[in-house]
Amino acid sequence: MATPTPTPTPSSLTPVPAQLPEVLIAEILKRLPVKTLVQFKCVCKSWHKLLTDPIFTNTHLHFTTPTRIILSRYFKSFLSLPLHPNPNPNPNPNPNPIELPLSLNDAHTYYVKGHCNGLLLLIISDGTIILWNPTIARYRTLPTPSNFKETREVLGFGYDSSTNDYKIVRAPSSYCKLMLKDYNPQIEVLSLNSNSWRKLPEAETPPYFIEHSQQSFYLNGAVYWLTLDDFCTLILRFDLAKESFARVPPPRDDIGRNMSWIGVINDSLCVLHSHQRSYFDIWATRDDFNWEKMITVFKTVDPEPCFSYLDYAPLCFVETGELLMSIRRKGLIAYDPNEQCCRIIALLEDARWLQETVYTDSFVFPEEPSEVDQTGSSSGALTRVISQMLLGFSNAFMSRFAYRADSS
Amino acid sequence: MAAEKSSIKIITLIAADGSVFEVEPNIVKEMKTVQSYIDELDQNTVSIPLPNVFGNDLAMIIEYCKKHASEEETKEAKEEFDFEFVKRMKSDDKLRLLQAASYLNMESFLQFMAKAIAAEIENQSVEFVRDYFQIESDFTPEEEAELRKENEWAFK
């Protein structure tokens, strides 16, 4: 229907594009991977400003998708399992895990205590607390609180948008309660901007104790754990802005089922609800109140159907619609909900102490506060601007995720 | 809604260079800037000047809108069209169309163009990007060297 009339002037054929406004530059840049964007900080001052601006970061949280699974092996190095293959089609549908170097853990054991925006919080058995960004290979040693029980401690880690700060909370440890006489849990908070621990009033200490080998899960300004009240599992939440604990009501349950796993999938808090031996459900909530069933996993067609529901740790959905899961002492599988079948992604020897983290590449790295920063002076401090960027691959990469659903 | 009451049958769009395009109402639905204008009217025809969009670009945008507004076209055919549509564009075309999409307030077309540009500059050098967007660096050589050193890992 369009009938363009002949254009009258030749100059109109090749108009020179004007400089793009920042909002359009941001619209383009938010789709790029971290590594490219770190380079692009050098393009000009306005790009540098944009790429280190927390507002840009928040806009782009929605564009992030998990880029890899990081496997922490307690007494061995970290493994990284990419969630997208190389740009070239790979005849092998299963990616090979690669080792991640972190020189600190050579002679020590360690636990991952939490992860948020591309940062991992670790406790090493020599008693140091490490904040590590594996994407940009940078880490920072954090101060330890008094009476620190090293890897047996429970720490939660997340981002508080109300203060634009990352926080770590020290929560009661069930191991310490069991093994230590006179264990008196003290809730303390470390803000990364201040770099010091601050005790919370005694009234904030919850009457629950958390398993120290469990990671905390961060979502929307709070951290979560699964813990026990006598014989029943419950969800414990710590609000990073209010700095207080609360219980989250579990999914509706009429027949006494138990939650055996907690985690974050598709920006929802999820728990695993086991019915019987043949299947389990994953329930999800976005508001800590209304729960919806996300998926039912049938176990009858497992490679080895004898796994107990306690052995399952769901990780994330991938582009093929499969659900990646870790199976204790075995390795990783992908579950196809349509075909109700599993295929093995990676078998791991010695996977007894395995911790799995669904990781999104980022170049977030909260710098240690220097005296200059604390006085509030930032003039000319280009290099001191705290990078709050969090960017991941957009779906362009995930769509190349070429796992095939054959279980052979 | 006002849009349903509107009796407009034909919309005439006039580009910056004076070229004229006659289109049906369903074609401009995606152009929020135009749509909000015609929602206010109660007449059969209307002429809308678009002083920020050039004729060649408007022709391409209309072609895109027609394809995507069509109910007969399959999803695959539309994807195939998108692929070819981007393929025949130069970098300058993409930048101009992105700006036109912004001016016309075309949400999905803007996303589409931004994605196409992002794909073109991904894994490219800083120099390529400066050239692409016609940006002059305002860092001193020392500042730039410092920044590159600081982020050395990303340049490997």
Coordinates of C-alpha atoms in Angstrom, one line a residue:
Chain A
M1 CA 0.0 0.0 0.0
A2 CA 2.9 2.3 0.5
T3 CA 3.6 4.4 -2.6
P4 CA 6.8 6.3 -2.1
T5 CA 7.0 9.3 -4.5
P6 CA 10.4 9.9 -6.1
T7 CA 12.6 11.7 -3.6
P8 CA 13.2 15.2 -4.9
T9 CA 16.7 16.0 -3.6
P10 CA 19.8 13.7 -3.7
S11 CA 20.9 14.9 -0.3
S12 CA 18.0 13.2 1.3
L13 CA 19.3 9.8 0.2
T14 CA 22.2 9.6 2.5
P15 CA 21.5 11.6 5.6
V16 CA 24.3 11.4 8.1
P17 CA 23.2 9.8 11.4
A18 CA 23.5 12.2 14.3
Q19 CA 25.1 11.1 17.6
L20 CA 22.9 8.7 19.3
P21 CA 21.3 9.8 22.6
E22 CA 22.5 8.0 25.7
V23 CA 19.2 6.2 26.1
L24 CA 19.6 4.5 22.7
I25 CA 23.3 3.7 23.4
A26 CA 22.1 2.0 26.7
E27 CA 19.5 0.1 24.7
I28 CA 22.2 -1.4 22.5
L29 CA 24.9 -2.0 25.2
K30 CA 22.7 -3.8 27.6
R31 CA 22.6 -6.7 25.2
L32 CA 26.4 -7.2 25.2
P33 CA 28.5 -9.6 27.2
V34 CA 30.6 -8.4 30.2
K35 CA 33.9 -8.8 28.5
T36 CA 33.0 -6.6 25.5
L37 CA 31.5 -3.9 27.8
V38 CA 34.6 -3.8 30.0
Q39 CA 36.6 -3.0 26.8
F40 CA 34.0 -0.4 25.8
K41 CA 34.6 1.6 29.0
C42 CA 37.6 3.0 27.0
V43 CA 35.5 4.3 24.1
C44 CA 34.9 7.8 25.7
K45 CA 34.0 9.4 29.0
S46 CA 30.3 9.3 28.5
W47 CA 30.4 5.6 27.8
H48 CA 32.5 5.0 30.8
K49 CA 30.1 6.9 32.9
L50 CA 27.1 4.9 31.5
L51 CA 28.9 1.6 32.0
T52 CA 29.7 2.3 35.6
D53 CA 26.3 3.7 36.5
P54 CA 24.2 1.6 38.9
I55 CA 21.0 2.8 37.2
F56 CA 22.2 1.1 34.0
T57 CA 23.0 -1.9 36.1
N58 CA 19.5 -2.2 37.5
T59 CA 17.9 -1.8 34.0
H60 CA 20.0 -4.7 32.8
L61 CA 19.4 -7.1 35.6
H62 CA 16.5 -8.2 33.4
F63 CA 18.8 -9.0 30.6
T64 CA 20.9 -11.4 32.5
T65 CA 20.6 -15.1 32.1
P66 CA 22.8 -17.6 33.8
T67 CA 26.0 -18.2 31.9
R68 CA 27.4 -21.1 33.7
I69 CA 27.2 -23.5 36.6
I70 CA 30.1 -23.2 39.0
L71 CA 30.9 -26.4 40.9
S72 CA 32.7 -26.1 44.2
R73 CA 34.4 -29.3 45.3
Y74 CA 35.4 -28.6 48.9
F75 CA 39.0 -29.8 48.7
K76 CA 39.5 -29.4 44.9
S77 CA 39.5 -26.5 42.5
F78 CA 36.3 -25.0 41.2
L79 CA 34.8 -26.2 37.9
S80 CA 33.0 -24.0 35.5
L81 CA 30.4 -25.6 33.2
P82 CA 29.3 -23.2 30.4
L83 CA 25.6 -23.0 29.7
H84 CA 26.2 -22.0 26.1
P85 CA 28.5 -23.8 23.6
N86 CA 31.0 -22.0 21.5
P87 CA 29.7 -19.8 18.7
N88 CA 30.7 -22.6 16.3
P89 CA 28.2 -25.5 16.4
N90 CA 29.7 -28.1 18.6
P91 CA 29.2 -31.7 17.7
N92 CA 29.4 -32.7 21.3
P93 CA 26.2 -31.5 23.0
N94 CA 27.7 -31.6 26.5
P95 CA 30.1 -28.9 27.4
N96 CA 33.3 -29.8 29.2
P97 CA 33.8 -28.3 32.6
I98 CA 36.9 -26.2 32.9
E99 CA 38.9 -25.5 36.1
L100 CA 38.8 -22.0 37.5
P101 CA 42.0 -20.8 39.1
L102 CA 41.8 -19.3 42.6
S103 CA 45.2 -19.6 44.1
L104 CA 43.9 -19.3 47.6
N105 CA 42.3 -22.7 47.9
D106 CA 45.2 -24.8 46.9
A107 CA 46.0 -26.2 50.3
H108 CA 42.7 -25.6 51.9
T109 CA 39.1 -26.7 51.9
Y110 CA 36.4 -24.1 51.3
Y111 CA 32.6 -23.6 51.2
V112 CA 30.6 -21.2 49.0
K113 CA 28.3 -19.4 51.4
G114 CA 26.4 -17.3 48.9
H115 CA 26.4 -15.6 45.5
C116 CA 24.9 -12.5 44.1
N117 CA 25.4 -10.5 40.9
G118 CA 28.4 -12.5 39.8
L119 CA 30.1 -12.5 43.2
L120 CA 30.8 -15.6 45.2
L121 CA 31.3 -15.4 49.0
L122 CA 33.7 -18.1 50.2
I123 CA 35.1 -19.2 53.6
I124 CA 38.4 -20.9 53.3
S125 CA 39.4 -23.4 56.0
D126 CA 42.3 -21.1 57.2
G127 CA 39.6 -18.7 58.4
T128 CA 39.5 -16.1 55.7
I129 CA 36.4 -14.8 54.1
I130 CA 36.8 -14.1 50.4
L131 CA 34.6 -12.2 48.0
W132 CA 35.4 -13.5 44.5
N133 CA 34.3 -12.5 41.0
P134 CA 35.4 -15.4 38.7
T135 CA 34.5 -13.5 35.5
I136 CA 37.1 -10.8 36.1
A137 CA 39.3 -13.0 38.3
R138 CA 39.4 -10.5 41.2
Y139 CA 39.0 -11.2 44.9
R140 CA 39.0 -9.3 48.1
T141 CA 39.6 -10.6 51.6
L142 CA 36.9 -9.5 54.0
P143 CA 37.3 -8.9 57.8
T144 CA 36.2 -11.7 60.1
P145 CA 33.8 -11.2 63.0
S146 CA 34.8 -12.1 66.6
N147 CA 34.8 -15.8 67.6
F148 CA 34.7 -16.8 64.0
K149 CA 34.3 -20.6 63.6
E150 CA 35.6 -20.6 60.0
T151 CA 33.9 -22.9 57.5
R152 CA 31.4 -24.0 60.1
E153 CA 29.8 -20.5 60.1
V154 CA 26.7 -19.7 58.2
L155 CA 26.8 -16.5 56.1
G156 CA 24.2 -15.0 53.9
F157 CA 25.2 -12.6 51.1
G158 CA 23.2 -10.2 48.9
Y159 CA 22.6 -6.7 47.6
D160 CA 20.7 -4.0 49.5
S161 CA 19.3 -1.6 46.9
S162 CA 18.1 0.8 49.6
T163 CA 21.7 1.7 50.5
N164 CA 23.4 0.5 47.2
D165 CA 25.5 -1.8 49.2
Y166 CA 26.4 -5.5 49.4
K167 CA 25.8 -7.0 52.8
I168 CA 26.9 -10.2 54.6
V169 CA 24.9 -11.5 57.5
R170 CA 26.2 -14.0 60.1
A171 CA 23.4 -16.4 61.0
P172 CA 23.2 -19.2 63.7
S173 CA 25.0 -22.4 62.7
S174 CA 23.6 -25.8 63.5
Y175 CA 27.1 -27.4 63.5
C176 CA 28.3 -24.9 66.1
K177 CA 25.2 -25.5 68.2
L178 CA 25.9 -29.2 68.1
M179 CA 29.6 -29.2 68.6
L180 CA 30.4 -26.2 70.7
K181 CA 29.7 -25.8 74.4
D182 CA 28.3 -22.4 75.2
Y183 CA 27.6 -21.5 71.6
N184 CA 25.8 -18.2 71.7
P185 CA 24.9 -17.1 68.2
Q186 CA 25.3 -13.4 67.5
I187 CA 23.8 -11.9 64.4
E188 CA 26.2 -9.5 62.8
V189 CA 26.1 -7.7 59.5
L190 CA 29.1 -6.7 57.3
S191 CA 28.4 -3.9 54.9
L192 CA 30.9 -3.9 52.1
N193 CA 30.9 -0.1 51.9
S194 CA 31.9 0.2 55.5
N195 CA 34.0 -3.0 55.5
S196 CA 33.3 -3.6 59.2
W197 CA 31.0 -6.0 61.2
R198 CA 28.1 -4.6 63.2
K199 CA 26.2 -6.5 65.8
L200 CA 22.4 -6.6 65.7
P201 CA 20.3 -6.5 68.9
E202 CA 19.9 -9.8 70.6
A203 CA 16.1 -9.7 69.8
E204 CA 17.0 -10.2 66.1
T205 CA 18.6 -13.6 66.7
P206 CA 16.1 -16.2 65.3
P207 CA 15.4 -19.4 67.2
Y208 CA 16.7 -21.5 64.3
F209 CA 20.1 -23.0 63.3
I210 CA 21.3 -23.5 59.8
E211 CA 23.4 -26.2 58.2
H212 CA 26.8 -24.7 57.4
S213 CA 27.3 -26.6 54.1
Q214 CA 24.2 -24.9 52.7
Q215 CA 24.6 -21.8 50.4
S216 CA 22.3 -18.8 51.1
F217 CA 20.2 -17.8 48.1
Y218 CA 19.8 -14.2 47.2
L219 CA 16.7 -12.7 45.6
N220 CA 15.2 -9.2 45.6
G221 CA 16.9 -7.7 48.6
A222 CA 16.7 -10.8 50.9
V223 CA 18.6 -14.0 51.5
Y224 CA 17.0 -17.4 52.1
W225 CA 17.9 -20.7 53.7
L226 CA 16.1 -23.9 54.4
T227 CA 16.3 -24.9 58.0
L228 CA 14.6 -27.1 60.6
D229 CA 12.1 -26.5 63.4
D230 CA 12.1 -29.8 65.4
F231 CA 11.3 -32.2 62.6
C232 CA 9.8 -29.9 60.0
T233 CA 11.7 -27.9 57.4
L234 CA 11.0 -24.2 57.1
I235 CA 12.1 -21.3 55.0
L236 CA 14.1 -18.5 56.8
R237 CA 14.5 -15.1 55.2
F238 CA 16.8 -12.3 56.1
D239 CA 15.7 -8.8 54.8
L240 CA 18.9 -7.0 53.9
A241 CA 17.4 -3.5 54.1
K242 CA 15.4 -4.0 57.4
E243 CA 18.1 -6.4 58.7
S244 CA 15.7 -8.8 60.3
F245 CA 14.8 -12.4 60.0
A246 CA 11.3 -13.8 59.2
R247 CA 9.8 -17.2 58.3
V248 CA 8.3 -17.5 54.8
P249 CA 5.1 -19.5 54.7
P250 CA 5.7 -22.7 52.7
P251 CA 3.6 -24.0 49.8
R252 CA 0.2 -25.4 50.8
D253 CA 0.6 -28.9 52.1
D254 CA -2.3 -31.2 53.2
I255 CA -0.5 -34.4 53.6
G256 CA 2.7 -33.6 55.5
R257 CA 5.2 -33.4 52.7
N258 CA 8.5 -31.9 53.4
M259 CA 10.7 -29.4 51.6
S260 CA 14.1 -30.9 50.8
W261 CA 15.7 -28.1 48.7
I262 CA 15.6 -24.4 48.3
G263 CA 16.9 -22.2 45.5
V264 CA 16.2 -19.6 42.9
I265 CA 15.0 -20.4 39.4
N266 CA 13.7 -17.9 36.8
D267 CA 13.8 -15.1 39.4
S268 CA 11.5 -17.0 41.7
L269 CA 12.2 -18.5 45.1
C270 CA 11.7 -22.3 44.7
V271 CA 11.4 -25.3 46.9
L272 CA 11.3 -29.0 46.2
H273 CA 8.3 -30.7 47.5
S274 CA 8.5 -34.5 47.5
H275 CA 5.4 -36.6 47.2
Q276 CA 6.5 -40.2 46.9
R277 CA 9.3 -42.0 45.5
S278 CA 8.2 -41.6 41.9
Y279 CA 8.0 -37.9 41.4
F280 CA 8.5 -34.5 43.1
D281 CA 7.2 -30.9 42.5
I282 CA 9.0 -27.6 42.4
W283 CA 7.0 -24.8 43.8
A284 CA 7.8 -21.1 43.1
T285 CA 6.9 -17.8 44.6
R286 CA 7.8 -14.2 43.7
D287 CA 6.2 -12.5 46.7
D288 CA 7.1 -14.9 49.5
F289 CA 3.4 -15.7 49.9
N290 CA 1.6 -17.0 46.8
W291 CA 3.1 -20.3 45.6
E292 CA 2.6 -21.8 42.2
K293 CA 3.7 -25.2 41.0
M294 CA 6.5 -24.7 38.5
I295 CA 7.2 -28.3 37.3
T296 CA 6.6 -31.9 38.3
V297 CA 9.6 -34.1 37.9
F298 CA 8.9 -37.8 37.3
K299 CA 11.7 -40.0 38.5
T300 CA 10.6 -43.4 37.0
V301 CA 12.8 -43.0 34.0
D302 CA 15.9 -41.8 35.8
P303 CA 19.2 -43.3 34.6
E304 CA 19.3 -44.8 38.1
P305 CA 15.8 -44.6 39.6
C306 CA 17.0 -45.4 43.1
F307 CA 17.9 -41.8 44.0
S308 CA 16.2 -40.4 47.0
Y309 CA 14.5 -37.0 46.5
L310 CA 17.1 -35.7 49.0
D311 CA 19.6 -36.2 46.3
Y312 CA 18.1 -33.7 43.8
A313 CA 19.2 -30.1 43.5
P314 CA 17.5 -28.4 40.6
L315 CA 19.6 -25.7 39.0
C316 CA 18.0 -23.8 36.1
F317 CA 16.0 -24.2 32.9
V318 CA 17.9 -24.0 29.6
E319 CA 16.8 -22.9 26.2
T320 CA 15.7 -26.4 25.2
G321 CA 13.1 -26.3 28.0
E322 CA 15.1 -28.9 29.9
L323 CA 15.7 -28.5 33.7
L324 CA 19.3 -28.9 34.7
M325 CA 19.7 -30.8 38.0
S326 CA 22.5 -31.9 40.1
I327 CA 22.3 -35.3 41.7
R328 CA 24.3 -35.9 44.8
R329 CA 27.3 -38.1 44.4
K330 CA 26.6 -38.6 40.7
G331 CA 26.8 -35.5 38.5
L332 CA 24.5 -33.3 36.4
I333 CA 21.4 -34.3 34.4
A334 CA 19.0 -32.5 32.2
Y335 CA 15.3 -33.3 32.6
D336 CA 12.9 -33.0 29.7
P337 CA 9.5 -32.2 31.1
N338 CA 7.7 -33.1 27.9
E339 CA 9.3 -36.5 27.3
Q340 CA 9.7 -37.0 31.1
C341 CA 13.2 -38.3 30.6
C342 CA 16.6 -37.5 31.8
R343 CA 20.0 -37.4 30.1
I344 CA 23.4 -37.2 31.8
I345 CA 25.3 -34.0 31.2
A346 CA 28.4 -34.7 33.3
L347 CA 29.3 -37.5 35.7
L348 CA 31.6 -36.3 38.4
E349 CA 33.8 -38.4 40.5
D350 CA 34.2 -37.6 44.1
A351 CA 31.1 -35.4 44.0
R352 CA 30.3 -35.9 47.7
W353 CA 31.0 -32.4 48.8
L354 CA 29.8 -30.7 45.7
Q355 CA 28.1 -27.3 45.8
E356 CA 26.5 -26.0 42.7
T357 CA 26.1 -22.3 41.9
V358 CA 24.0 -21.0 39.0
Y359 CA 26.2 -18.2 37.9
T360 CA 25.8 -15.1 35.7
D361 CA 28.9 -13.4 34.4
S362 CA 29.3 -9.9 35.7
F363 CA 32.0 -7.3 36.3
V364 CA 30.6 -6.2 39.6
F365 CA 33.4 -5.7 42.1
P366 CA 32.8 -3.7 45.3
E367 CA 36.1 -2.0 45.9
E368 CA 37.5 -1.9 49.4
P369 CA 36.7 1.6 50.8
S370 CA 39.7 3.8 50.9
E371 CA 40.1 6.9 53.1
V372 CA 39.4 9.1 50.1
D373 CA 36.2 7.4 49.3
Q374 CA 35.0 7.6 52.9
T375 CA 35.4 11.4 52.9
G376 CA 33.0 11.4 50.0
S377 CA 35.5 12.9 47.5
S378 CA 35.3 11.4 44.1
S379 CA 36.6 14.2 41.9
G380 CA 38.6 12.9 39.0
A381 CA 38.5 9.4 40.6
L382 CA 37.7 7.7 37.3
T383 CA 39.5 4.6 38.4
R384 CA 37.8 4.6 41.8
V385 CA 34.2 4.5 40.6
I386 CA 32.7 1.3 42.0
S387 CA 31.6 -0.8 39.2
Q388 CA 28.1 -1.9 39.9
M389 CA 27.7 -3.3 36.4
L390 CA 25.9 -6.5 36.0
L391 CA 25.4 -7.7 32.5
G392 CA 24.9 -11.0 31.1
F393 CA 24.5 -12.6 27.7
S394 CA 21.2 -11.8 26.2
N395 CA 19.0 -14.5 24.9
A396 CA 20.9 -14.5 21.6
F397 CA 23.5 -16.8 23.2
M398 CA 21.1 -18.9 25.2
S399 CA 19.2 -19.7 22.0
R400 CA 22.3 -21.4 20.7
F401 CA 22.3 -23.7 23.6
A402 CA 22.3 -26.8 21.6
Y403 CA 21.6 -29.6 24.1
R404 CA 19.8 -32.3 22.4
A405 CA 17.1 -34.2 24.2
D406 CA 18.4 -37.7 23.4
S407 CA 19.1 -39.8 26.4
S408 CA 21.5 -42.2 24.7
Chain B
M1 CA -11.1 3.2 23.1
A2 CA -10.6 6.2 20.9
A3 CA -8.7 4.0 18.4
E4 CA -11.8 1.9 17.7
K5 CA -14.0 4.9 17.2
S6 CA -11.6 6.5 14.8
S7 CA -13.1 6.4 11.3
I8 CA -9.8 6.9 9.5
K9 CA -9.3 4.7 6.4
I10 CA -6.1 6.0 5.0
I11 CA -3.2 7.7 6.6
T12 CA -0.7 9.8 4.7
L13 CA 2.8 10.0 6.1
I14 CA 5.1 12.7 4.9
A15 CA 8.8 12.1 5.4
A16 CA 11.5 14.7 6.0
D17 CA 12.4 14.9 2.3
G18 CA 8.8 15.3 1.3
S19 CA 8.1 11.8 0.1
V20 CA 4.6 10.6 0.7
F21 CA 3.4 7.2 1.9
E22 CA -0.3 6.2 2.1
V23 CA -0.9 3.4 4.6
E24 CA -3.8 1.7 6.3
P25 CA -4.4 2.2 10.0
N26 CA -3.2 -1.3 11.1
I27 CA 0.2 -0.4 9.7
V28 CA 0.7 2.5 12.0
K29 CA -0.5 0.7 15.2
E30 CA 3.1 0.0 16.1
M31 CA 4.0 3.7 15.7
K32 CA 2.8 5.1 19.0
T33 CA 3.7 8.7 18.0
V34 CA 1.4 8.5 15.0
Q35 CA -1.3 6.4 16.6
S36 CA -1.8 8.8 19.5
Y37 CA -2.2 11.6 17.0
I38 CA -4.9 9.8 14.9
D39 CA -6.7 8.6 18.0
E40 CA -7.8 12.2 18.5
L41 CA -9.3 12.6 15.1
D42 CA -12.7 11.9 13.6
Q43 CA -12.3 12.0 9.9
N44 CA -11.6 9.7 6.9
T45 CA -8.1 10.8 5.9
V46 CA -5.2 12.4 7.6
S47 CA -1.8 13.7 6.7
I48 CA 1.0 13.4 9.2
P49 CA 4.3 15.1 8.6
L50 CA 7.3 13.2 10.1
P51 CA 10.1 15.8 9.9
N52 CA 12.6 13.5 11.7
V53 CA 12.3 10.4 9.4
F54 CA 13.7 10.2 5.9
G55 CA 11.8 8.7 3.0
N56 CA 14.1 5.7 2.5
D57 CA 13.9 4.9 6.2
L58 CA 10.2 5.3 6.4
A59 CA 9.8 3.0 3.4
M60 CA 11.7 0.3 5.2
I61 CA 9.8 0.8 8.4
I62 CA 6.5 0.5 6.6
E63 CA 7.7 -2.6 4.9
Y64 CA 8.6 -4.1 8.3
C65 CA 5.3 -3.1 9.8
K66 CA 3.3 -4.6 6.9
K67 CA 5.1 -7.9 7.3
H68 CA 4.6 -8.0 11.0
A69 CA 1.0 -6.8 11.0
S70 CA 0.1 -9.5 8.5
E71 CA -2.0 -12.4 10.0
E72 CA -1.3 -14.7 7.0
E73 CA 2.4 -14.8 7.5
T74 CA 3.8 -17.5 9.7
K75 CA 6.2 -16.9 12.5
E76 CA 9.0 -18.6 10.5
A77 CA 8.3 -16.3 7.5
K78 CA 8.5 -13.3 9.7
E79 CA 11.8 -14.5 11.2
E80 CA 13.2 -15.1 7.8
F81 CA 12.1 -11.6 6.7
D82 CA 13.8 -10.1 9.8
F83 CA 17.0 -11.9 9.0
E84 CA 17.1 -10.7 5.4
F85 CA 15.9 -7.2 6.4
V86 CA 18.9 -6.7 8.6
K87 CA 21.3 -8.3 6.2
R88 CA 20.8 -5.8 3.5
M89 CA 21.3 -2.8 5.8
K90 CA 24.5 -0.8 6.3
S91 CA 25.6 0.3 9.7
D92 CA 24.4 3.8 9.1
D93 CA 21.0 2.5 8.1
K94 CA 20.7 0.7 11.4
L95 CA 21.6 3.7 13.4
R96 CA 19.2 5.9 11.5
L97 CA 16.4 3.4 11.8
L98 CA 17.0 3.0 15.5
Q99 CA 16.6 6.8 15.9
A100 CA 13.5 6.7 13.7
A101 CA 12.1 3.9 15.9
S102 CA 12.7 6.0 19.0
Y103 CA 11.1 9.1 17.4
L104 CA 8.1 7.1 16.2
N105 CA 8.0 5.3 19.6
M106 CA 8.0 1.8 18.1
E107 CA 8.9 -0.4 21.0
S108 CA 9.4 -3.8 19.3
F109 CA 11.1 -2.3 16.2
L110 CA 13.5 -0.4 18.5
Q111 CA 14.4 -3.6 20.3
F112 CA 14.9 -5.3 17.0
M113 CA 17.3 -2.6 15.7
A114 CA 19.2 -2.4 19.0
K115 CA 19.7 -6.1 18.9
A116 CA 20.9 -5.9 15.3
I117 CA 23.4 -3.2 16.2
A118 CA 24.5 -5.1 19.4
A119 CA 25.2 -8.2 17.3
E120 CA 27.4 -6.1 14.9
I121 CA 29.6 -4.5 17.6
E122 CA 29.9 -7.5 19.9
N123 CA 33.5 -8.7 20.1
Q124 CA 34.7 -5.7 18.2
S125 CA 37.5 -3.4 19.2
V126 CA 37.2 0.0 20.9
E127 CA 38.5 1.6 17.7
F128 CA 35.8 -0.2 15.6
V129 CA 33.1 1.1 18.0
R130 CA 34.4 4.7 17.9
D131 CA 34.3 4.5 14.1
Y132 CA 30.9 2.9 14.0
F133 CA 29.3 5.5 16.2
Q134 CA 31.5 8.4 15.1
I135 CA 32.7 9.0 18.6
E136 CA 35.9 11.0 19.3
S137 CA 37.7 9.8 22.4
D138 CA 37.9 12.5 25.1
F139 CA 40.3 10.5 27.2
T140 CA 43.9 11.6 27.3
P141 CA 46.3 8.9 26.1
E142 CA 47.4 8.5 29.7
E143 CA 43.9 8.0 31.0
E144 CA 43.1 5.5 28.3
A145 CA 46.3 3.6 28.9
E146 CA 45.4 3.5 32.6
L147 CA 41.9 2.2 31.9
R148 CA 43.2 -0.5 29.5
K149 CA 45.7 -1.6 32.1
E150 CA 43.1 -1.7 34.8
N151 CA 40.9 -3.9 32.6
E152 CA 43.6 -5.9 31.0
W153 CA 41.8 -9.2 31.3
A154 CA 39.0 -8.1 29.0
F155 CA 41.4 -7.3 26.2
K156 CA 43.0 -10.7 26.1

